PDB file of C-alpha atoms and ligand atoms in Angstrom:
ATOM      1  CA  MET A   1     -27.343  15.982 -16.117  1.00 48.00           C
ATOM      2  CA  ASN A   2     -25.679  18.794 -17.667  1.00 52.00           C
ATOM      3  CA  LYS A   3     -21.867  19.608 -17.235  1.00 54.00           C
ATOM      4  CA  LYS A   4     -21.716  21.875 -14.829  1.00 52.00           C
ATOM      5  CA  ILE A   5     -24.282  19.484 -12.057  1.00 49.00           C
ATOM      6  CA  PHE A   6     -21.544  17.060 -13.191  1.00 50.00           C
ATOM      7  CA  PHE A   7     -18.343  18.758 -12.062  1.00 47.00           C
ATOM      8  CA  LEU A   8     -20.384  20.245  -8.528  1.00 47.00           C
ATOM      9  CA  LEU A   9     -20.524  16.251  -7.813  1.00 51.00           C
ATOM     10  CA  ILE A  10     -16.909  15.699  -8.939  1.00 49.00           C
ATOM     11  CA  ALA A  11     -15.960  18.581  -6.924  1.00 46.00           C
ATOM     12  CA  ALA A  12     -18.407  17.163  -4.310  1.00 50.00           C
ATOM     13  CA  ALA A  13     -16.503  13.561  -4.358  1.00 58.00           C
ATOM     14  CA  CYS A  14     -13.328  15.325  -3.326  1.00 71.00           C
ATOM     15  CA  VAL A  15     -11.269  13.425  -0.799  1.00 82.00           C
ATOM     16  CA  ARG A  16      -8.002  13.606   0.729  1.00 89.00           C
ATOM     17  CA  VAL A  17      -5.746   9.937   0.765  1.00 93.00           C
ATOM     18  CA  PRO A  18      -4.427   9.644   4.696  1.00 93.00           C
ATOM     19  CA  VAL A  19      -0.683   9.837   4.955  1.00 92.00           C
ATOM     20  CA  THR A  20       0.490  11.463   1.663  1.00 93.00           C
ATOM     21  CA  ASN A  21      -2.854  13.808   1.846  1.00 91.00           C
ATOM     22  CA  ARG A  22      -3.613  13.565  -2.278  1.00 92.00           C
ATOM     23  CA  LYS A  23      -6.633  15.346  -3.275  1.00 89.00           C
ATOM     24  CA  GLN A  24      -8.754  12.041  -5.023  1.00 85.00           C
ATOM     25  CA  MET A  25     -11.312  12.170  -7.102  1.00 75.00           C
ATOM     26  CA  LYS A  26     -13.626   9.554  -5.757  1.00 59.00           C
ATOM     27  CA  LEU A  27     -17.271   8.364  -8.244  1.00 66.00           C
ATOM     28  CA  LEU A  28     -17.604   4.549  -6.904  1.00 80.00           C
ATOM     29  CA  PRO A  29     -19.191   3.840  -3.735  1.00 83.00           C
ATOM     30  CA  GLU A  30     -17.019   2.122  -1.450  1.00 87.00           C
ATOM     31  CA  THR A  31     -19.546  -0.457  -0.135  1.00 89.00           C
ATOM     32  CA  MET A  32     -20.151  -1.039  -3.621  1.00 86.00           C
ATOM     33  CA  LEU A  33     -16.314  -1.961  -4.639  1.00 86.00           C
ATOM     34  CA  GLN A  34     -16.597  -3.872  -0.718  1.00 92.00           C
ATOM     35  CA  ASN A  35     -19.367  -6.235  -1.486  1.00 90.00           C
ATOM     36  CA  MET A  36     -17.816  -7.262  -4.919  1.00 87.00           C
ATOM     37  CA  ALA A  37     -14.348  -7.658  -3.139  1.00 89.00           C
ATOM     38  CA  ALA A  38     -15.985  -9.918   0.324  1.00 92.00           C
ATOM     39  CA  THR A  39     -17.629 -12.030  -3.028  1.00 90.00           C
ATOM     40  CA  GLU A  40     -14.452 -12.895  -5.173  1.00 88.00           C
ATOM     41  CA  TYR A  41     -12.523 -12.823  -2.426  1.00 92.00           C
ATOM     42  CA  LYS A  42     -14.458 -15.640  -0.581  1.00 92.00           C
ATOM     43  CA  ALA A  43     -14.178 -17.624  -3.827  1.00 89.00           C
ATOM     44  CA  VAL A  44     -10.728 -17.256  -4.012  1.00 89.00           C
ATOM     45  CA  ILE A  45      -9.893 -18.715  -0.601  1.00 93.00           C
ATOM     46  CA  SER A  46     -12.486 -21.004  -0.924  1.00 92.00           C
ATOM     47  CA  LYS A  47     -10.072 -21.871  -4.060  1.00 90.00           C
ATOM     48  CA  GLY A  48      -7.021 -21.837  -2.458  1.00 86.00           C
ATOM     49  CA  PRO A  49      -5.712 -24.149  -1.300  1.00 94.00           C
ATOM     50  CA  ILE A  50      -5.189 -22.344   1.842  1.00 96.00           C
ATOM     51  CA  SER A  51      -1.799 -23.038   2.688  1.00 97.00           C
ATOM     52  CA  GLN A  52      -0.945 -25.424   5.966  1.00 96.00           C
ATOM     53  CA  ASN A  53       1.678 -23.566   7.278  1.00 97.00           C
ATOM     54  CA  ALA A  54       0.138 -22.519  10.742  1.00 97.00           C
ATOM     55  CA  THR A  55       3.655 -20.908  11.502  1.00 98.00           C
ATOM     56  CA  ASP A  56       3.734 -18.767   8.392  1.00 98.00           C
ATOM     57  CA  ILE A  57      -0.167 -18.640   8.604  1.00 98.00           C
ATOM     58  CA  GLU A  58       0.184 -16.826  12.864  1.00 98.00           C
ATOM     59  CA  ARG A  59       2.688 -14.569  11.313  1.00 98.00           C
ATOM     60  CA  ILE A  60       0.600 -13.344   8.642  1.00 98.00           C
ATOM     61  CA  ARG A  61      -2.302 -12.257  11.041  1.00 98.00           C
ATOM     62  CA  LYS A  62       0.131 -10.791  13.645  1.00 98.00           C
ATOM     63  CA  VAL A  63       1.300  -8.628  11.000  1.00 98.00           C
ATOM     64  CA  GLY A  64      -1.903  -7.724  10.234  1.00 98.00           C
ATOM     65  CA  ASN A  65      -3.576  -7.308  12.955  1.00 98.00           C
ATOM     66  CA  ARG A  66      -0.661  -4.871  14.307  1.00 98.00           C
ATOM     67  CA  ILE A  67      -0.817  -2.622  11.264  1.00 98.00           C
ATOM     68  CA  SER A  68      -4.200  -2.480  11.192  1.00 98.00           C
ATOM     69  CA  SER A  69      -5.100  -1.440  14.595  1.00 97.00           C
ATOM     70  CA  ALA A  70      -2.143   0.943  14.214  1.00 97.00           C
ATOM     71  CA  ILE A  71      -4.138   2.100  11.145  1.00 97.00           C
ATOM     72  CA  ARG A  72      -6.948   2.655  13.098  1.00 97.00           C
ATOM     73  CA  ASN A  73      -4.893   4.676  15.954  1.00 96.00           C
ATOM     74  CA  TYR A  74      -3.748   6.538  13.202  1.00 95.00           C
ATOM     75  CA  LEU A  75      -7.166   7.664  11.355  1.00 96.00           C
ATOM     76  CA  VAL A  76      -9.057   8.323  13.858  1.00 96.00           C
ATOM     77  CA  LYS A  77      -6.771  10.824  15.597  1.00 95.00           C
ATOM     78  CA  HIS A  78      -6.752  12.430  12.271  1.00 93.00           C
ATOM     79  CA  LYS A  79     -10.710  12.120  12.312  1.00 93.00           C
ATOM     80  CA  GLN A  80     -10.424  10.647   9.439  1.00 92.00           C
ATOM     81  CA  ASP A  81     -11.502   7.228   9.876  1.00 92.00           C
ATOM     82  CA  LYS A  82     -14.521   7.051   7.710  1.00 91.00           C
ATOM     83  CA  ARG A  83     -11.950   5.306   5.660  1.00 92.00           C
ATOM     84  CA  LEU A  84     -12.894   1.785   7.780  1.00 95.00           C
ATOM     85  CA  GLN A  85     -16.387   2.226   6.828  1.00 94.00           C
ATOM     86  CA  GLY A  86     -17.343  -1.707   5.893  1.00 95.00           C
ATOM     87  CA  ILE A  87     -13.101  -2.475   6.195  1.00 96.00           C
ATOM     88  CA  ALA A  88     -13.589  -6.241   7.703  1.00 97.00           C
ATOM     89  CA  TRP A  89      -9.392  -7.193   7.835  1.00 98.00           C
ATOM     90  CA  GLU A  90      -9.250 -10.713   6.753  1.00 98.00           C
ATOM     91  CA  PHE A  91      -6.127 -12.056   6.093  1.00 98.00           C
ATOM     92  CA  ASN A  92      -4.940 -14.952   4.683  1.00 97.00           C
ATOM     93  CA  LEU A  93      -1.930 -17.485   3.132  1.00 98.00           C
ATOM     94  CA  ILE A  94      -2.358 -19.409  -0.617  1.00 96.00           C
ATOM     95  CA  GLU A  95      -0.689 -22.037  -1.495  1.00 95.00           C
ATOM     96  CA  GLN A  96       0.651 -21.252  -4.846  1.00 91.00           C
ATOM     97  CA  GLN A  97       4.402 -20.660  -6.212  1.00 87.00           C
ATOM     98  CA  VAL A  98       3.625 -16.562  -7.246  1.00 83.00           C
ATOM     99  CA  VAL A  99       5.703 -14.509  -5.206  1.00 85.00           C
ATOM    100  CA  ASN A 100       3.024 -12.124  -5.062  1.00 86.00           C
ATOM    101  CA  ALA A 101       0.531 -10.813  -2.448  1.00 91.00           C
ATOM    102  CA  TRP A 102      -2.799  -7.859  -2.931  1.00 91.00           C
ATOM    103  CA  CYS A 103      -5.544  -6.449  -0.690  1.00 93.00           C
ATOM    104  CA  MET A 104      -8.714  -6.402  -2.250  1.00 91.00           C
ATOM    105  CA  PRO A 105     -11.226  -3.963  -1.231  1.00 91.00           C
ATOM    106  CA  GLY A 106     -12.621  -3.990   2.630  1.00 94.00           C
ATOM    107  CA  GLY A 107      -9.416  -5.344   3.841  1.00 96.00           C
ATOM    108  CA  LYS A 108      -9.596  -8.398   1.771  1.00 95.00           C
ATOM    109  CA  LEU A 109      -5.898  -9.667   1.538  1.00 96.00           C
ATOM    110  CA  ALA A 110      -3.968 -12.522   0.778  1.00 95.00           C
ATOM    111  CA  PHE A 111      -0.379 -13.250   0.227  1.00 95.00           C
ATOM    112  CA  TYR A 112       1.068 -15.958  -2.088  1.00 93.00           C
ATOM    113  CA  THR A 113       3.274 -19.522  -0.326  1.00 95.00           C
ATOM    114  CA  GLY A 114       5.472 -18.015  -3.305  1.00 92.00           C
ATOM    115  CA  ILE A 115       6.645 -15.108  -1.637  1.00 92.00           C
ATOM    116  CA  MET A 116       7.484 -16.670   1.525  1.00 96.00           C
ATOM    117  CA  PRO A 117      11.062 -17.144   1.150  1.00 95.00           C
ATOM    118  CA  LEU A 118      11.683 -13.546   0.971  1.00 93.00           C
ATOM    119  CA  CYS A 119       9.200 -13.196   4.030  1.00 96.00           C
ATOM    120  CA  ASN A 120      11.729 -14.497   6.216  1.00 96.00           C
ATOM    121  CA  THR A 121      11.183 -11.937   9.292  1.00 97.00           C
ATOM    122  CA  ASP A 122       7.980  -9.920  10.175  1.00 97.00           C
ATOM    123  CA  GLU A 123      10.005  -6.640   8.930  1.00 97.00           C
ATOM    124  CA  PHE A 124       9.548  -8.120   5.701  1.00 98.00           C
ATOM    125  CA  ILE A 125       6.028  -9.180   6.283  1.00 98.00           C
ATOM    126  CA  ALA A 126       4.709  -5.881   7.032  1.00 98.00           C
ATOM    127  CA  THR A 127       6.875  -4.230   4.496  1.00 97.00           C
ATOM    128  CA  VAL A 128       4.580  -7.039   1.719  1.00 96.00           C
ATOM    129  CA  MET A 129       1.459  -6.572   3.901  1.00 97.00           C
ATOM    130  CA  GLY A 130       1.549  -2.307   4.706  1.00 97.00           C
ATOM    131  CA  HIS A 131       2.111  -2.060   0.838  1.00 95.00           C
ATOM    132  CA  GLU A 132      -0.713  -4.075   0.040  1.00 94.00           C
ATOM    133  CA  ILE A 133      -2.502  -2.531   2.966  1.00 96.00           C
ATOM    134  CA  ALA A 134      -2.118   1.025   1.394  1.00 96.00           C
ATOM    135  CA  HIS A 135      -3.494  -0.316  -1.781  1.00 93.00           C
ATOM    136  CA  ALA A 136      -6.979  -0.556  -0.035  1.00 93.00           C
ATOM    137  CA  ILE A 137      -6.491   2.617   2.315  1.00 95.00           C
ATOM    138  CA  ALA A 138      -5.892   4.626  -0.235  1.00 94.00           C
ATOM    139  CA  ARG A 139      -8.898   3.371  -1.975  1.00 91.00           C
ATOM    140  CA  HIS A 140      -6.678   2.909  -5.223  1.00 90.00           C
ATOM    141  CA  GLY A 141      -8.951   0.193  -6.858  1.00 86.00           C
ATOM    142  CA  ASN A 142     -11.651   2.533  -7.005  1.00 86.00           C
ATOM    143  CA  GLU A 143      -9.809   5.564  -8.169  1.00 87.00           C
ATOM    144  CA  ARG A 144      -8.909   3.457 -11.344  1.00 82.00           C
ATOM    145  CA  MET A 145     -11.998   1.844 -11.895  1.00 81.00           C
ATOM    146  CA  SER A 146     -13.764   5.287 -11.581  1.00 80.00           C
ATOM    147  CA  GLN A 147     -11.464   6.379 -13.895  1.00 78.00           C
ATOM    148  CA  GLN A 148     -11.583   3.788 -16.423  1.00 74.00           C
ATOM    149  CA  LEU A 149     -15.734   4.598 -16.425  1.00 72.00           C
ATOM    150  CA  LEU A 150     -15.334   8.249 -16.710  1.00 73.00           C
ATOM    151  CA  LEU A 151     -13.143   6.772 -20.272  1.00 70.00           C
ATOM    152  CA  THR A 152     -15.764   3.884 -21.024  1.00 66.00           C
ATOM    153  CA  THR A 153     -19.051   4.986 -20.297  1.00 63.00           C
ATOM    154  CA  GLY A 154     -18.527   8.971 -20.456  1.00 60.00           C
ATOM    155  CA  GLN A 155     -19.638  11.153 -17.854  1.00 54.00           C
ATOM    156  CA  VAL A 156     -23.077  11.553 -17.915  1.00 51.00           C
ATOM    157  CA  ALA A 157     -23.191   7.745 -17.566  1.00 56.00           C
ATOM    158  CA  VAL A 158     -21.614   7.325 -14.645  1.00 58.00           C
ATOM    159  CA  SER A 159     -24.260   8.087 -11.830  1.00 60.00           C
ATOM    160  CA  VAL A 160     -26.365   5.965 -13.707  1.00 62.00           C
ATOM    161  CA  ALA A 161     -23.996   3.245 -14.198  1.00 62.00           C
ATOM    162  CA  VAL A 162     -22.970   2.804 -10.380  1.00 63.00           C
ATOM    163  CA  ALA A 163     -26.862   3.418  -9.522  1.00 63.00           C
ATOM    164  CA  ASN A 164     -27.914   0.140 -11.437  1.00 63.00           C
ATOM    165  CA  LYS A 165     -24.832  -1.164 -11.225  1.00 58.00           C
ATOM    166  CA  PRO A 166     -24.560  -3.284 -14.564  1.00 63.00           C
ATOM    167  CA  LYS A 167     -22.312  -5.791 -15.460  1.00 70.00           C
ATOM    168  CA  GLU A 168     -19.866  -2.996 -17.179  1.00 67.00           C
ATOM    169  CA  THR A 169     -19.010  -2.419 -13.491  1.00 70.00           C
ATOM    170  CA  GLN A 170     -18.850  -5.004 -12.458  1.00 71.00           C
ATOM    171  CA  ASP A 171     -17.108  -6.576 -15.289  1.00 72.00           C
ATOM    172  CA  LEU A 172     -14.045  -3.727 -14.479  1.00 70.00           C
ATOM    173  CA  PHE A 173     -13.614  -4.578 -10.731  1.00 70.00           C
ATOM    174  CA  LEU A 174     -13.120  -8.735 -12.404  1.00 70.00           C
ATOM    175  CA  GLN A 175     -10.717  -7.412 -14.553  1.00 68.00           C
ATOM    176  CA  ALA A 176      -8.993  -5.380 -12.051  1.00 67.00           C
ATOM    177  CA  TYR A 177      -9.481  -8.257  -9.118  1.00 67.00           C
ATOM    178  CA  GLY A 178     -10.366 -11.078 -11.324  1.00 58.00           C
ATOM    179  CA  VAL A 179      -7.978 -13.240  -8.879  1.00 53.00           C
ATOM    180  CA  GLY A 180      -8.947 -16.571  -8.992  1.00 47.00           C
ATOM    181  CA  THR A 181      -8.310 -16.455 -13.266  1.00 47.00           C
ATOM    182  CA  ALA A 182      -4.860 -15.646 -13.915  1.00 44.00           C
ATOM    183  CA  LEU A 183      -1.799 -16.765 -10.860  1.00 42.00           C
ATOM    184  CA  GLY A 184      -3.163 -14.315  -8.815  1.00 46.00           C
ATOM    185  CA  LEU A 185      -2.355 -11.693 -10.928  1.00 48.00           C
ATOM    186  CA  ILE A 186      -4.116  -8.528 -10.626  1.00 58.00           C
ATOM    187  CA  LEU A 187      -4.111  -5.521 -13.134  1.00 62.00           C
ATOM    188  CA  PRO A 188      -0.987  -3.401 -12.154  1.00 69.00           C
ATOM    189  CA  TYR A 189      -2.136  -0.193 -10.714  1.00 78.00           C
ATOM    190  CA  SER A 190      -0.410   3.211 -11.999  1.00 81.00           C
ATOM    191  CA  ARG A 191       3.300   4.397 -11.183  1.00 83.00           C
ATOM    192  CA  LEU A 192       2.020   7.154  -8.868  1.00 88.00           C
ATOM    193  CA  HIS A 193       0.425   4.363  -7.121  1.00 89.00           C
ATOM    194  CA  GLU A 194       2.867   2.668  -6.218  1.00 89.00           C
ATOM    195  CA  TYR A 195       4.952   5.206  -5.337  1.00 91.00           C
ATOM    196  CA  GLU A 196       2.092   6.490  -3.104  1.00 94.00           C
ATOM    197  CA  ALA A 197       1.094   2.550  -1.815  1.00 94.00           C
ATOM    198  CA  ASP A 198       5.034   2.327  -0.887  1.00 94.00           C
ATOM    199  CA  LYS A 199       5.106   6.185   1.210  1.00 96.00           C
ATOM    200  CA  MET A 200       2.231   4.593   2.638  1.00 97.00           C
ATOM    201  CA  GLY A 201       3.525   1.300   3.435  1.00 97.00           C
ATOM    202  CA  LEU A 202       6.334   2.784   4.971  1.00 97.00           C
ATOM    203  CA  VAL A 203       4.012   4.715   7.417  1.00 97.00           C
ATOM    204  CA  PHE A 204       2.023   2.526   8.221  1.00 97.00           C
ATOM    205  CA  MET A 205       4.531  -0.787   9.140  1.00 98.00           C
ATOM    206  CA  ALA A 206       7.037   2.068  11.510  1.00 98.00           C
ATOM    207  CA  MET A 207       3.693   2.882  13.037  1.00 97.00           C
ATOM    208  CA  ALA A 208       3.025  -0.244  13.824  1.00 97.00           C
ATOM    209  CA  GLY A 209       6.456  -0.406  15.381  1.00 97.00           C
ATOM    210  CA  TYR A 210       8.099  -2.546  12.433  1.00 97.00           C
ATOM    211  CA  ASN A 211      11.601  -1.082  11.264  1.00 97.00           C
ATOM    212  CA  PRO A 212      10.544   0.749   7.623  1.00 97.00           C
ATOM    213  CA  ARG A 213      14.390   0.877   6.928  1.00 96.00           C
ATOM    214  CA  LYS A 214      13.737  -3.284   6.481  1.00 96.00           C
ATOM    215  CA  SER A 215      11.718  -2.551   3.413  1.00 95.00           C
ATOM    216  CA  VAL A 216      14.890  -0.883   1.152  1.00 94.00           C
ATOM    217  CA  ASP A 217      16.285  -4.595   2.076  1.00 94.00           C
ATOM    218  CA  PHE A 218      13.259  -6.106   1.164  1.00 93.00           C
ATOM    219  CA  TRP A 219      12.841  -4.502  -2.262  1.00 89.00           C
ATOM    220  CA  LYS A 220      16.583  -5.152  -3.325  1.00 88.00           C
ATOM    221  CA  LYS A 221      15.746  -8.990  -2.294  1.00 87.00           C
ATOM    222  CA  MET A 222      12.768  -8.244  -4.909  1.00 84.00           C
ATOM    223  CA  ALA A 223      15.106  -6.734  -7.768  1.00 80.00           C
ATOM    224  CA  ALA A 224      17.821  -9.604  -7.468  1.00 80.00           C
ATOM    225  CA  LEU A 225      14.635 -12.002  -8.754  1.00 78.00           C
ATOM    226  CA  GLY A 226      14.614 -10.328 -12.401  1.00 67.00           C
ATOM    227  CA  GLY A 227      12.920 -11.691 -14.425  1.00 61.00           C
ATOM    228  CA  GLN A 228      11.061 -13.999 -12.063  1.00 58.00           C
ATOM    229  CA  LYS A 229       8.959 -10.886 -11.044  1.00 58.00           C
ATOM    230  CA  PRO A 230       5.250 -11.344 -11.721  1.00 55.00           C
ATOM    231  CA  PRO A 231       4.175  -8.385 -14.069  1.00 49.00           C
ATOM    232  CA  GLN A 232       2.509  -6.329 -11.005  1.00 51.00           C
ATOM    233  CA  PHE A 233       6.030  -6.251  -9.768  1.00 51.00           C
ATOM    234  CA  MET A 234       7.750  -5.289 -12.797  1.00 45.00           C
ATOM    235  CA  SER A 235       5.424  -3.855 -15.604  1.00 44.00           C
ATOM    236  CA  THR A 236       4.336  -0.211 -14.749  1.00 46.00           C
ATOM    237  CA  HIS A 237       5.425  -0.497 -11.102  1.00 55.00           C
ATOM    238  CA  PRO A 238       8.405   2.377 -10.835  1.00 60.00           C
ATOM    239  CA  SER A 239      12.414   0.356 -11.767  1.00 70.00           C
ATOM    240  CA  ASP A 240      13.456  -0.838  -8.298  1.00 74.00           C
ATOM    241  CA  GLU A 241      16.488   2.159  -8.179  1.00 79.00           C
ATOM    242  CA  ASN A 242      13.918   4.419  -8.289  1.00 84.00           C
ATOM    243  CA  ARG A 243      12.000   2.384  -5.953  1.00 86.00           C
ATOM    244  CA  ILE A 244      14.225   2.342  -3.687  1.00 89.00           C
ATOM    245  CA  ALA A 245      15.550   6.139  -4.225  1.00 91.00           C
ATOM    246  CA  GLU A 246      12.073   7.513  -3.582  1.00 92.00           C
ATOM    247  CA  LEU A 247      12.221   4.933  -0.272  1.00 94.00           C
ATOM    248  CA  ASN A 248      14.967   6.375   1.166  1.00 96.00           C
ATOM    249  CA  LYS A 249      14.067  10.143   0.587  1.00 96.00           C
ATOM    250  CA  PHE A 250      10.602   9.139   2.390  1.00 96.00           C
ATOM    251  CA  MET A 251      12.473   7.621   5.456  1.00 96.00           C
ATOM    252  CA  PRO A 252      13.098  10.324   7.453  1.00 96.00           C
ATOM    253  CA  THR A 253       9.141  11.152   7.444  1.00 95.00           C
ATOM    254  CA  ALA A 254       8.542   7.299   8.493  1.00 96.00           C
ATOM    255  CA  LEU A 255      11.046   6.705  10.850  1.00 96.00           C
ATOM    256  CA  GLY A 256       8.950  10.010  12.755  1.00 95.00           C
ATOM    257  CA  TYR A 257       6.662   7.397  12.862  1.00 95.00           C
ATOM    258  CA  PHE A 258       8.797   4.361  14.505  1.00 95.00           C
ATOM    259  CA  GLN A 259       8.941   4.166  18.457  1.00 77.00           C
ATOM    260  CA  GLY A 260      11.620   1.464  18.289  1.00 57.00           C
ATOM    261  CA  LYS A 261      14.079   3.910  16.099  1.00 50.00           C
TER     262      LYS A 261
HETATM  263 ZN1  LIG R   1       1.522  -2.120  -5.228  1.00 87.26          ZN
END
């Protein structure tokens, strides 16, 4: 494939992220990531162990259902519901003392019991849920993998790589989402992705009727954990102060979506 055709393909692949409206270059078919995620998620969940705390599981599912249906309404209204293609939400709670939660492509989400002491109200669950779901809706995993593939296989090889579903693509996915292997640590997202997930998460929780102001309290509690935080919440994450400053800056926008003011 010559350069000109390649760049035409890239241009055609440009889409916009809901809520933030950021232009996004998307190369890998999302269905491919969703399929890999479904397999990996099944493995993680069967290994579990799933928490025995029926009350907490119910709380997570209730918040998850409320947020995901609010997102559906929003995306349908804004004619962006193509984003939901292939998404089949699943919300689980894994018994592990890890302060973390994640959401894979296709809406496969898990909380760890280690984060539950910080989630003593539904607003705090909604803060984490909104943020993690935002990574999936914004297709940050896809974006990151596409960028990495572009770096490692080179421009021309990307379409070939995708077509043949080579081991390399699978490996990249497992690197990013190999949650079964290392205590639920997903490869850290970039700052850009983190800030974007924060903003989208605020809007998502607000749309679902959870007070977005509570997210600031949550991140303050997370900040107070200091060194106990998982790398995902430390290394490439925005510093706690910057994160809270950005949340406050975006708060008026999020409050515009909040009915229960
Ligand atoms: Zn994140």
